[in-house]
Tab-separated table of C-alpha atoms in Angstrom:
chain	number	residue	atom	x	y	z
P	2	MET	CA	97.766	27.006	9.747
P	3	PRO	CA	97.344	31.029	10.932
P	4	VAL	CA	93.864	32.357	11.094
P	5	PRO	CA	93.113	35.587	9.893
P	6	ASN	CA	92.311	38.065	12.562
P	7	SER	CA	88.815	38.674	11.390
P	8	GLN	CA	88.218	35.328	11.964
P	9	MET	CA	89.745	34.911	15.172
P	10	PRO	CA	87.180	34.443	18.336
P	11	PRO	CA	87.021	37.270	20.718
P	12	ALA	CA	89.392	37.030	23.793
P	13	ALA	CA	87.591	35.407	26.826
P	14	GLY	CA	86.156	37.863	29.320
P	15	LEU	CA	85.609	40.876	26.656
P	16	PRO	CA	82.368	41.323	25.519
P	17	PHE	CA	83.156	42.546	22.432
P	18	PRO	CA	85.931	41.815	20.225
P	19	PRO	CA	88.611	44.713	19.567
P	20	SER	CA	88.367	47.294	17.152
P	21	PRO	CA	90.719	47.032	14.318
P	22	GLN	CA	91.922	50.512	15.396
P	23	SER	CA	93.292	49.449	18.665
P	24	ALA	CA	94.843	46.647	17.493
P	25	GLN	CA	96.889	47.951	14.604
P	26	SER	CA	99.844	50.614	16.024
P	27	PRO	CA	99.224	53.959	14.903
P	28	PRO	CA	101.047	55.175	11.942
P	29	TYR	CA	104.586	57.307	12.380
P	30	SER	CA	104.662	60.618	12.304
P	31	PRO	CA	107.719	62.865	12.218
P	32	SER	CA	105.690	65.847	13.319
P	33	ALA	CA	103.561	64.197	16.056
P	34	PRO	CA	104.985	64.361	19.648
P	35	PRO	CA	106.460	60.909	21.271
P	36	SER	CA	103.759	59.357	22.754
P	37	THR	CA	104.074	58.718	26.930
P	38	SER	CA	103.925	55.937	28.201
P	39	PRO	CA	101.975	54.714	31.350
P	40	SER	CA	105.403	54.738	33.635
P	41	THR	CA	105.490	58.617	32.840
P	42	ALA	CA	102.157	59.807	33.565
P	43	ALA	CA	101.529	62.273	36.898
P	44	ALA	CA	100.085	60.561	39.999
P	45	PRO	CA	96.707	61.992	40.904
P	46	SER	CA	96.420	64.691	43.782
P	47	PHE	CA	95.286	63.425	47.052
P	48	LEU	CA	93.151	66.964	47.647
P	49	PRO	CA	92.067	67.818	43.797
P	50	LEU	CA	92.059	71.983	44.798
P	51	ASP	CA	91.570	72.515	41.150
P	52	GLN	CA	88.060	70.581	41.667
P	53	LEU	CA	87.198	72.246	45.023
P	54	PHE	CA	87.653	75.629	43.775
P	55	THR	CA	85.742	75.126	40.394
P	56	ASN	CA	83.341	73.451	42.730
P	57	PRO	CA	80.514	76.507	43.150
P	58	VAL	CA	79.543	75.223	46.296
P	59	PHE	CA	82.678	75.296	48.044
P	60	ALA	CA	83.488	78.338	46.352
P	61	GLY	CA	80.009	80.116	48.334
P	62	GLY	CA	80.650	78.953	51.386
P	63	LEU	CA	84.362	79.850	51.308
P	64	GLY	CA	83.384	83.356	50.442
P	65	LEU	CA	80.731	83.463	53.088
P	66	ALA	CA	83.077	82.267	55.941
P	67	SER	CA	85.944	85.369	54.649
P	68	LEU	CA	82.770	87.711	54.729
P	69	GLY	CA	82.091	86.778	58.325
P	70	ALA	CA	85.521	86.750	59.602
P	71	ALA	CA	86.145	90.375	58.257
P	72	ALA	CA	82.601	91.527	59.983
P	73	ALA	CA	83.816	90.012	63.521
P	74	PHE	CA	87.235	91.434	62.771
P	75	GLY	CA	85.363	94.890	61.715
P	76	ARG	CA	83.247	94.823	64.797
P	77	ARG	CA	86.012	93.960	67.022
P	78	ALA	CA	88.107	96.611	65.715
P	79	LEU	CA	85.676	99.372	65.997
P	80	ILE	CA	84.569	98.242	69.668
P	81	GLN	CA	88.094	98.842	70.610
P	82	GLY	CA	88.741	101.809	68.639
P	83	THR	CA	85.567	102.735	70.143
P	84	ALA	CA	86.718	101.748	73.685
P	85	LEU	CA	89.872	103.742	72.944
P	86	LEU	CA	87.845	106.817	71.544
P	87	ARG	CA	86.011	106.811	74.638
P	88	ARG	CA	89.325	106.969	76.792
P	89	GLN	CA	90.663	109.386	75.262
P	90	LEU	CA	88.193	111.497	74.672
P	91	LEU	CA	85.428	110.988	77.918
P	92	VAL	CA	86.224	110.922	81.619
P	93	ASN	CA	83.788	109.252	83.678
P	94	ILE	CA	83.174	109.332	87.698
P	95	GLU	CA	81.550	106.634	89.705
P	96	ILE	CA	79.787	107.436	92.974
P	97	SER	CA	78.443	105.000	95.494
P	98	LYS	CA	75.138	105.671	97.432
P	99	ARG	CA	77.854	105.234	100.749
P	100	ASP	CA	79.525	108.010	99.661
P	101	PRO	CA	77.822	111.378	101.679
P	102	SER	CA	78.102	113.139	97.707
P	103	TYR	CA	75.815	110.798	96.667
P	104	SER	CA	72.406	112.351	97.756
P	105	TRP	CA	73.896	115.678	97.239
P	106	VAL	CA	74.540	115.235	93.493
P	107	LEU	CA	71.029	113.816	93.414
P	108	ALA	CA	69.491	116.637	95.102
P	109	TRP	CA	71.373	118.805	92.609
P	110	LEU	CA	70.055	117.038	89.506
P	111	ALA	CA	66.477	117.495	90.727
P	112	GLN	CA	67.065	121.183	90.163
P	113	PRO	CA	65.247	123.134	87.448
P	114	ARG	CA	67.852	123.752	84.176
P	115	ASP	CA	67.312	125.996	81.258
P	116	ASN	CA	66.844	123.366	78.280
P	117	SER	CA	65.740	126.042	76.064
P	118	GLY	CA	66.949	125.290	72.395
P	119	PHE	CA	65.858	122.475	69.854
P	120	ILE	CA	68.825	119.947	70.615
P	121	ALA	CA	68.330	120.563	74.715
P	122	GLN	CA	65.050	119.976	74.633
P	123	ARG	CA	65.405	116.389	73.033
P	124	LEU	CA	68.729	115.243	74.266
P	125	THR	CA	67.518	116.232	77.777
P	126	ARG	CA	64.071	114.406	77.984
P	127	LEU	CA	63.803	112.751	81.415
P	128	ARG	CA	61.487	109.423	80.779
P	129	SER	CA	62.721	107.528	84.229
P	130	LEU	CA	62.103	109.524	87.352
P	131	SER	CA	61.820	108.707	91.116
P	132	VAL	CA	60.310	111.331	93.548
P	133	THR	CA	61.533	112.140	97.238
P	134	THR	CA	58.180	113.408	99.579
P	135	THR	CA	58.786	115.677	102.707
P	136	THR	CA	56.320	116.783	104.706
P	137	LYS	CA	55.925	119.252	107.229
P	138	SER	CA	52.786	120.108	109.969
P	139	LEU	CA	51.764	124.060	109.844
P	140	SER	CA	50.712	125.740	112.501
P	141	LYS	CA	46.690	125.206	112.935
P	142	VAL	CA	44.644	128.736	111.852
P	143	ALA	CA	42.537	129.815	114.446
P	144	GLY	CA	38.436	128.038	113.783
P	145	GLU	CA	39.790	125.451	111.547
P	146	GLU	CA	38.854	121.823	112.660
P	147	GLY	CA	41.013	118.791	112.860
P	148	ASN	CA	44.621	118.566	113.487
P	149	GLY	CA	45.722	121.358	111.269
P	150	ARG	CA	47.517	121.057	107.919
P	151	THR	CA	50.424	119.198	106.509
P	152	HIS	CA	52.723	120.613	103.790
P	153	ALA	CA	54.229	118.313	101.381
P	154	ASP	CA	57.438	118.758	99.093
P	155	PHE	CA	57.809	116.882	96.345
P	156	ARG	CA	61.538	116.150	95.017
P	157	VAL	CA	61.618	114.684	91.311
P	158	GLN	CA	65.085	113.539	90.466
P	159	PRO	CA	66.553	111.320	87.879
P	160	GLY	CA	65.384	108.006	88.180
P	161	PHE	CA	67.616	104.265	87.173
P	162	GLY	CA	68.600	104.285	83.811
P	163	HIS	CA	70.367	106.423	81.312
P	164	HIS	CA	69.935	110.594	81.325
P	165	ILE	CA	71.346	113.190	79.880
P	166	VAL	CA	71.514	117.150	81.841
P	167	ARG	CA	72.668	119.874	80.656
P	168	HIS	CA	74.935	121.911	82.920
P	169	LYS	CA	75.219	125.318	80.800
P	170	PRO	CA	75.182	125.781	77.348
P	171	GLY	CA	77.322	123.334	75.342
P	172	VAL	CA	78.083	121.469	78.479
P	173	TYR	CA	75.910	118.118	78.644
P	174	ILE	CA	76.671	115.765	81.420
P	175	ALA	CA	75.533	111.841	80.996
P	176	VAL	CA	73.948	110.487	83.932
P	177	ASN	CA	73.511	106.702	84.932
P	178	ARG	CA	71.907	105.385	87.917
P	179	GLU	CA	72.473	101.614	88.575
P	180	LYS	CA	70.868	99.252	91.137
P	181	ALA	CA	73.587	96.444	91.307
P	182	SER	CA	72.274	92.786	91.941
P	183	THR	CA	74.391	92.774	95.310
P	184	ALA	CA	73.270	94.172	98.415
P	185	THR	CA	75.214	94.687	101.646
P	186	THR	CA	75.249	92.481	104.049
P	187	ALA	CA	74.192	94.092	107.001
P	188	THR	CA	71.130	96.215	105.611
P	189	GLY	CA	69.900	94.028	102.782
P	190	GLU	CA	69.816	96.980	100.832
P	191	PRO	CA	70.820	96.918	97.187
P	192	HIS	CA	74.140	98.696	96.266
P	193	GLU	CA	73.553	101.692	93.742
P	194	THR	CA	75.714	103.807	91.737
P	195	LEU	CA	75.350	106.898	90.131
P	196	THR	CA	77.587	107.442	86.782
P	197	LEU	CA	78.725	110.979	85.332
P	198	THR	CA	80.246	111.130	81.908
P	199	LEU	CA	81.360	114.396	79.959
P	200	LEU	CA	84.138	114.971	77.479
P	201	TRP	CA	87.770	115.492	78.419
P	202	MET	CA	88.198	118.942	77.863
P	203	HIS	CA	85.129	119.889	79.840
P	204	ARG	CA	86.760	117.883	82.748
P	205	HIS	CA	87.110	121.138	85.594
P	206	VAL	CA	83.162	121.059	85.427
P	207	LEU	CA	83.396	118.165	88.058
P	208	ALA	CA	84.530	120.590	90.484
P	209	GLU	CA	81.736	123.127	89.872
P	210	VAL	CA	79.097	120.300	90.223
P	211	PHE	CA	80.365	118.808	93.760
P	212	THR	CA	81.003	122.472	94.827
P	213	GLN	CA	77.276	123.207	93.761
P	214	ALA	CA	75.903	119.957	94.919
P	215	HIS	CA	77.487	120.264	98.507
P	216	GLU	CA	76.347	124.130	99.125
P	217	LEU	CA	73.342	123.094	98.046
P	218	ALA	CA	72.861	119.892	100.715
P	219	GLN	CA	74.204	123.025	103.413
P	220	SER	CA	71.258	125.100	102.103
P	221	PHE	CA	68.990	122.428	103.173
P	222	GLN	CA	70.304	121.940	106.332
P	223	GLN	CA	70.841	126.105	107.047
P	224	GLY	CA	69.787	126.330	110.733
P	225	LYS	CA	69.593	122.820	111.576
P	226	THR	CA	71.500	119.958	113.578
P	227	VAL	CA	71.217	116.694	111.362
P	228	VAL	CA	71.318	114.028	114.279
P	229	TYR	CA	73.244	110.207	113.051
P	230	THR	CA	72.944	106.893	114.594
P	231	ALA	CA	74.727	104.034	114.607
P	232	ARG	CA	72.488	101.619	112.802
P	233	ASN	CA	73.965	98.230	110.863
P	234	MET	CA	77.392	99.041	111.087
P	235	GLN	CA	77.426	102.555	109.614
P	236	TRP	CA	75.995	105.583	110.361
P	237	THR	CA	72.634	106.960	109.199
P	238	VAL	CA	70.904	110.059	109.448
P	239	LEU	CA	68.033	110.037	112.503
P	240	GLY	CA	64.946	111.422	110.629
P	241	LYS	CA	64.841	114.728	109.675
P	242	PRO	CA	67.356	117.480	110.562
P	243	ARG	CA	66.083	119.481	113.600
P	244	LEU	CA	66.116	123.082	114.053
P	245	LYS	CA	69.083	124.454	116.133
P	246	ARG	CA	68.429	124.827	119.458
P	247	PRO	CA	69.053	128.361	120.759
P	248	LEU	CA	72.513	128.552	123.580
P	249	GLY	CA	70.416	130.689	125.523
P	250	SER	CA	67.364	128.079	125.662
P	251	VAL	CA	69.352	126.067	127.865
P	252	ILE	CA	69.521	127.447	131.515
P	253	LEU	CA	72.449	125.849	133.236
P	254	ASP	CA	73.711	126.840	137.115
P	255	GLU	CA	75.694	130.524	136.756
P	256	GLY	CA	78.909	129.841	134.816
P	257	VAL	CA	78.688	126.381	134.061
P	258	LYS	CA	77.265	126.936	130.384
P	259	GLU	CA	80.170	129.264	129.591
P	260	SER	CA	82.902	127.415	130.855
P	261	LEU	CA	81.988	124.570	128.806
P	262	VAL	CA	81.301	126.312	125.758
P	263	ALA	CA	85.050	128.137	126.251
P	264	ASP	CA	87.030	124.934	126.801
P	265	VAL	CA	85.236	123.547	123.353
P	266	LYS	CA	85.931	126.687	121.127
P	267	GLU	CA	89.668	126.783	122.827
P	268	PHE	CA	90.378	122.610	122.438
P	269	MET	CA	88.979	123.355	118.475
P	270	ALA	CA	91.191	126.318	118.031
P	271	ALA	CA	94.360	124.297	119.117
P	272	GLN	CA	94.648	121.768	116.774
P	273	GLU	CA	98.278	122.784	115.668
P	274	TRP	CA	99.226	122.647	119.245
P	275	TYR	CA	98.252	119.068	119.863
P	276	THR	CA	100.031	118.131	116.626
P	277	GLU	CA	103.076	120.026	117.096
P	278	ARG	CA	103.222	117.941	120.557
P	279	GLY	CA	102.186	114.465	119.278
P	280	VAL	CA	98.957	114.420	121.681
P	281	PRO	CA	95.978	112.871	120.320
P	282	TYR	CA	93.909	115.562	119.368
P	283	ARG	CA	90.761	114.470	121.145
P	284	ARG	CA	88.494	115.443	124.064
P	285	GLY	CA	86.498	113.828	126.669
P	286	TYR	CA	83.845	115.703	128.792
P	287	LEU	CA	81.623	113.904	131.142
P	288	LEU	CA	78.048	115.652	132.217
P	289	TYR	CA	76.416	113.656	135.587
P	290	GLY	CA	73.766	114.499	137.745
P	291	PRO	CA	69.925	113.400	138.182
P	292	PRO	CA	67.619	113.267	135.094
P	293	GLY	CA	65.970	116.366	133.890
P	294	THR	CA	68.622	118.445	134.353
P	295	GLY	CA	69.280	119.534	130.704
P	296	LYS	CA	72.730	117.648	129.833
P	297	THR	CA	71.594	116.136	126.524
P	298	SER	CA	69.853	119.614	125.568
P	299	PHE	CA	72.975	121.428	126.574
P	300	ILE	CA	74.827	119.021	124.236
P	301	GLN	CA	72.486	119.995	121.249
P	302	ALA	CA	72.392	123.243	122.207
P	303	LEU	CA	76.425	123.286	121.901
P	304	ALA	CA	76.017	121.197	118.609
P	305	GLY	CA	74.061	124.111	117.263
P	306	GLU	CA	75.925	127.133	118.517
P	307	LEU	CA	79.568	125.415	116.534
P	308	ASP	CA	77.233	123.971	113.732
P	309	TYR	CA	78.047	120.454	114.003
P	310	SER	CA	76.122	117.770	114.037
P	311	VAL	CA	75.642	115.001	116.567
P	312	ALA	CA	76.656	111.564	116.849
P	313	MET	CA	74.577	109.244	118.982
P	314	ILE	CA	75.698	105.761	120.104
P	315	ASN	CA	73.430	103.750	122.073
P	316	LEU	CA	75.610	101.209	123.966
P	317	SER	CA	72.744	99.109	124.802
P	318	GLU	CA	71.584	97.943	121.635
P	319	MET	CA	71.683	94.599	120.866
P	320	GLY	CA	74.169	93.715	118.482
P	321	MET	CA	77.005	96.465	119.342
P	322	THR	CA	80.177	94.765	119.921
P	323	ASP	CA	83.760	96.131	120.937
P	324	ASP	CA	84.573	95.912	117.207
P	325	LEU	CA	81.637	97.673	116.049
P	326	LEU	CA	82.370	100.586	118.431
P	327	ALA	CA	85.852	100.598	117.447
P	328	GLN	CA	84.695	101.235	114.014
P	329	LEU	CA	82.022	103.601	114.374
P	330	LEU	CA	84.454	105.679	116.731
P	331	THR	CA	87.044	105.737	113.571
P	332	GLN	CA	84.282	107.053	111.143
P	333	LEU	CA	82.553	109.667	112.368
P	334	PRO	CA	81.191	111.758	110.043
P	335	GLU	CA	83.158	114.935	109.827
P	336	LYS	CA	82.122	117.895	112.077
P	337	SER	CA	80.074	115.789	114.697
P	338	ILE	CA	80.074	115.478	118.411
P	339	LEU	CA	80.312	112.037	119.657
P	340	LEU	CA	77.068	111.831	122.458
P	341	LEU	CA	77.413	108.619	124.609
P	342	GLU	CA	74.347	108.507	127.006
P	343	ASP	CA	74.173	106.620	130.240
P	344	VAL	CA	77.068	104.796	130.215
P	345	ASP	CA	76.703	103.488	133.804
P	346	ALA	CA	73.487	101.363	132.430
P	347	ALA	CA	75.228	100.601	129.401
P	348	LEU	CA	77.796	98.055	130.572
P	349	VAL	CA	75.200	96.039	132.126
P	350	ASN	CA	73.417	92.949	130.905
P	351	ARG	CA	70.193	93.375	132.269
P	352	ARG	CA	68.337	91.384	129.977
P	353	GLN	CA	68.473	87.721	130.293
P	354	ARG	CA	67.427	85.915	126.977
P	355	ASP	CA	68.686	82.345	126.902
P	356	PRO	CA	68.351	79.521	130.058
P	357	ASP	CA	72.108	79.677	130.533
P	358	GLY	CA	71.524	83.426	131.110
P	359	TYR	CA	73.464	84.421	127.760
P	360	SER	CA	72.201	88.283	126.822
P	361	GLY	CA	73.841	88.154	123.642
P	362	ARG	CA	76.813	90.330	122.216
P	363	SER	CA	76.936	93.606	123.771
P	364	VAL	CA	79.910	95.866	124.688
P	365	THR	CA	82.441	95.427	127.598
P	366	ALA	CA	83.533	98.056	129.666
P	367	SER	CA	87.574	97.230	128.360
P	368	GLY	CA	86.040	97.682	124.572
P	369	LEU	CA	84.580	101.010	125.595
P	370	LEU	CA	88.108	102.357	127.222
P	371	ASN	CA	90.292	100.828	124.317
P	372	ALA	CA	87.429	102.863	121.755
P	373	LEU	CA	87.889	106.010	123.584
P	374	ASP	CA	91.380	105.807	124.450
P	375	GLY	CA	93.636	103.220	122.664
P	376	LEU	CA	95.104	101.902	119.619
P	377	ALA	CA	91.856	101.660	117.657
P	378	ALA	CA	90.388	105.283	119.245
P	379	GLY	CA	90.485	107.742	116.233
P	380	GLU	CA	91.218	111.620	116.314
P	381	ASP	CA	89.795	114.888	115.764
P	382	ARG	CA	86.774	114.464	118.786
P	383	ILE	CA	85.072	115.735	120.700
P	384	ALA	CA	82.743	113.331	122.990
P	385	PHE	CA	80.264	113.738	125.597
P	386	LEU	CA	79.037	110.996	127.751
P	387	THR	CA	76.331	111.352	130.278
P	388	THR	CA	75.391	109.456	133.623
P	389	ASN	CA	72.781	109.651	136.109
P	390	HIS	CA	75.139	107.729	138.797
P	391	ILE	CA	78.475	108.458	138.433
P	392	ASP	CA	79.616	106.169	141.398
P	393	LYS	CA	78.675	103.776	139.301
P	394	LEU	CA	81.380	104.257	136.759
P	395	ASP	CA	85.180	102.445	136.414
P	396	PRO	CA	87.713	104.811	137.575
P	397	ALA	CA	89.510	103.942	134.498
P	398	LEU	CA	86.596	104.987	132.520
P	399	ILE	CA	87.122	108.776	133.879
P	400	ARG	CA	90.567	109.489	133.758
P	401	PRO	CA	92.339	111.929	131.991
P	402	GLY	CA	92.948	110.927	128.544
P	403	ARG	CA	89.399	109.668	128.515
P	404	VAL	CA	87.421	112.200	130.188
P	405	ASP	CA	88.955	115.531	130.370
P	406	MET	CA	86.601	117.584	132.105
P	407	MET	CA	83.736	116.504	134.651
P	408	VAL	CA	80.892	118.812	134.930
P	409	ARG	CA	77.997	118.353	137.684
P	410	ILE	CA	74.794	119.427	135.982
P	411	GLY	CA	72.399	119.160	139.147
P	412	GLU	CA	68.861	120.135	140.065
P	413	ALA	CA	67.944	123.364	139.628
P	414	SER	CA	69.442	126.502	141.800
P	415	ARG	CA	67.775	129.810	142.269
P	416	TYR	CA	69.813	131.531	139.670
P	417	GLN	CA	68.330	128.983	137.267
P	418	ALA	CA	64.799	129.273	138.132
P	419	GLY	CA	65.195	133.385	137.523
P	420	GLN	CA	66.629	133.386	134.649
P	421	MET	CA	63.733	130.634	133.270
P	422	TRP	CA	61.059	132.542	134.407
P	423	ASP	CA	62.793	135.852	132.683
P	424	ARG	CA	62.781	133.727	129.237
P	425	TYR	CA	59.147	133.119	129.672
P	426	TYR	CA	57.406	135.461	131.359
P	427	GLY	CA	59.896	138.564	130.828
P	428	ASP	CA	57.553	140.622	128.061
P	429	VAL	CA	54.702	140.204	130.928
P	430	ASP	CA	56.859	140.663	133.971
P	431	THR	CA	58.668	144.149	133.270
P	432	ASP	CA	59.354	144.728	136.941
P	433	HIS	CA	60.467	141.167	137.727
P	434	LYS	CA	57.911	141.354	140.941
P	435	GLY	CA	56.134	138.451	139.396
P	436	ARG	CA	59.681	136.708	139.356
P	437	GLU	CA	60.563	137.405	143.233
P	438	ARG	CA	57.152	136.419	144.313
P	439	PHE	CA	57.844	133.095	142.064
P	440	LEU	CA	60.982	132.651	143.760
P	441	ALA	CA	59.892	133.338	147.365
P	442	ARG	CA	57.055	130.566	146.495
P	443	LEU	CA	59.858	127.924	145.758
P	444	ASP	CA	61.948	129.095	148.519
P	445	GLY	CA	58.831	128.767	150.951
P	446	LEU	CA	58.655	125.074	149.311
P	447	GLY	CA	62.008	124.012	150.142
P	448	LEU	CA	62.661	123.450	146.440
P	449	PHE	CA	65.767	125.383	146.582
P	450	GLY	CA	67.692	122.704	149.275
P	451	GLY	CA	65.680	124.067	152.577
P	452	ASP	CA	66.754	126.913	154.810
P	453	GLN	CA	69.445	126.295	157.423
P	454	LYS	CA	68.507	128.467	159.614
P	455	ASP	CA	64.689	127.457	159.336
P	456	PRO	CA	64.508	123.765	160.339
P	457	ALA	CA	60.597	123.941	159.833
P	458	ILE	CA	61.262	124.044	155.957
P	459	PRO	CA	61.962	120.795	154.089
P	460	LYS	CA	64.858	120.233	152.139
P	461	ARG	CA	63.474	119.293	148.748
P	462	HIS	CA	64.946	119.841	144.944
P	463	THR	CA	63.605	120.143	141.987
P	464	SER	CA	64.556	119.969	137.842
P	465	THR	CA	64.505	122.617	135.486
P	466	ALA	CA	62.482	120.326	133.155
P	467	ALA	CA	59.692	120.435	135.932
P	468	ILE	CA	60.110	123.976	135.763
P	469	GLN	CA	60.146	124.329	132.171
P	470	GLY	CA	56.726	122.027	131.954
P	471	LEU	CA	55.068	124.459	134.818
P	472	PHE	CA	55.861	127.462	132.681
P	473	GLN	CA	54.889	125.660	129.451
P	474	PHE	CA	51.663	124.367	130.578
P	475	HIS	CA	50.783	128.217	131.965
P	476	LYS	CA	51.706	129.693	128.882
P	477	GLY	CA	51.397	133.584	129.216
P	478	ASP	CA	49.794	132.882	132.801
P	479	MET	CA	52.393	133.959	135.408
P	480	GLU	CA	49.637	134.098	137.897
P	481	GLY	CA	48.739	130.508	137.460
P	482	ALA	CA	52.167	129.323	137.341
P	483	ILE	CA	52.883	131.032	140.873
P	484	LYS	CA	49.546	129.303	142.249
P	485	MET	CA	50.567	125.812	140.836
P	486	ALA	CA	54.116	125.758	142.030
P	487	GLU	CA	53.606	123.141	144.349
P	488	HIS	CA	53.185	120.625	141.852
P	489	LEU	CA	57.029	120.959	141.291
P	490	ILE	CA	57.484	119.078	144.574
P	491	PRO	CA	58.975	115.886	143.673
P	492	ARG	CA	56.250	112.961	144.189
P	493	THR	CA	57.122	109.778	145.787
P	494	TYR	CA	55.346	106.937	144.190
P	495	GLU	CA	54.427	103.345	146.281
P	496	PRO	CA	53.796	100.359	145.227
P	497	GLU	CA	50.020	99.762	145.297
P	498	PRO	CA	49.086	96.470	147.161
P	499	PRO	CA	47.964	93.863	144.891
P	500	THR	CA	44.291	93.357	144.408
P	501	VAL	CA	42.760	90.032	143.430
P	502	GLU	CA	39.928	92.012	141.464
P	503	GLY	CA	42.624	93.541	139.483
P	504	SER	CA	45.147	90.585	139.236
P	505	ILE	CA	45.615	88.557	136.236
P	506	LYS	CA	44.788	84.628	136.815
P	507	SER	CA	46.991	81.952	134.852
P	508	PRO	CA	45.984	78.436	135.177
P	509	ALA	CA	48.438	76.148	137.312
């Protein structure tokens, strides 16, 4: 017997009985759309984009990320655009400290400028400065106690950092002086660079800057001779520039100085002749003779006469090698005379440092020959070699091509003594009687090589350095110089016998 639905027990596993609406079919309605079966319903999406975009947290993060990407892109575009504008509108020039113009430009930047105007006064304020101090001894005033006065010159120049300098109205130069973290291997000094930046339309100003800087440097060296020395694989200025020595202050034997000066000037005027014939444009001179005769003094005076500098190389310096010598000779400073002193003693290792007798690196004879006249030899060079013992030199060193002219600078002659007397006492000895007495005194002492007619007069010689020392000791006192002429006789020093009291005792 069928049981009514209202009396049917609940289905197993269902907590509540089914509602009457769910059990009965819905009534048919012609206007209602047909129902969709479960088999035709849309499958759920793996990535619900609608729900993500409608999520406020995700939408906010996406917006921030978009803003960050846009800001990064804009920043990159701005940097590239700025760099492009700098390349198109600005011009930079970098000067290394190794370049000679580095010190010139620094000195030029230290010059006072007209910074009148509201903008110029605020743009060109230097807040980082460095100072270079030079001192000079002044002549002592009569009655003044002590060692005299000293004049100090302080030159203020832009320090490390960024600066702006006004060159002329409407033209500004940005200056950046930097000190690099790296240093030179030889000296250990850090690298320094100086960068000048200005508008492309003002690029012609750079020529004016370097011209004015060079003229300023030349004005500092006006009437002076610059001496360079080889130090740590490069040329450096030795001390302060020296006052030019007048060529007339060096008294050589009659005609010697004139012939040397004429030969050097002829060589300087014949560069085109050397080039047309394919001959290396260089010339070497050897001055030999006893010490104190004026060899080095003449070279210094010659450099002043030609407005040249002097580049000295000490071949006996520890660490000087053949390669370093060749490199230095190919990098000589412009308009300079190369000076190699005492070449006879430079090629001898006189000091033993190790038990095996090795005395360290030094210049060999072959290295010196190749540096003077070899494949590594430079051109446009005037070289002077000096020696006290020409007999100790290798004949290959003094052959033509390496040494083109050899001149002996010997002991003081009668001509030199008379010329030196006139230079020191010419203002007081107007009738030259004092000169004749002085020369007769030297003749009697045999200081001009003796007298062949009178064997009783000894054969002696003196140097021009000794005569100059005598005259400097008796300034303005020619009578005192004549009386003390016997001090020009060369002294012979003999070793003193060892004494027990004066000896240093060491424990056995």
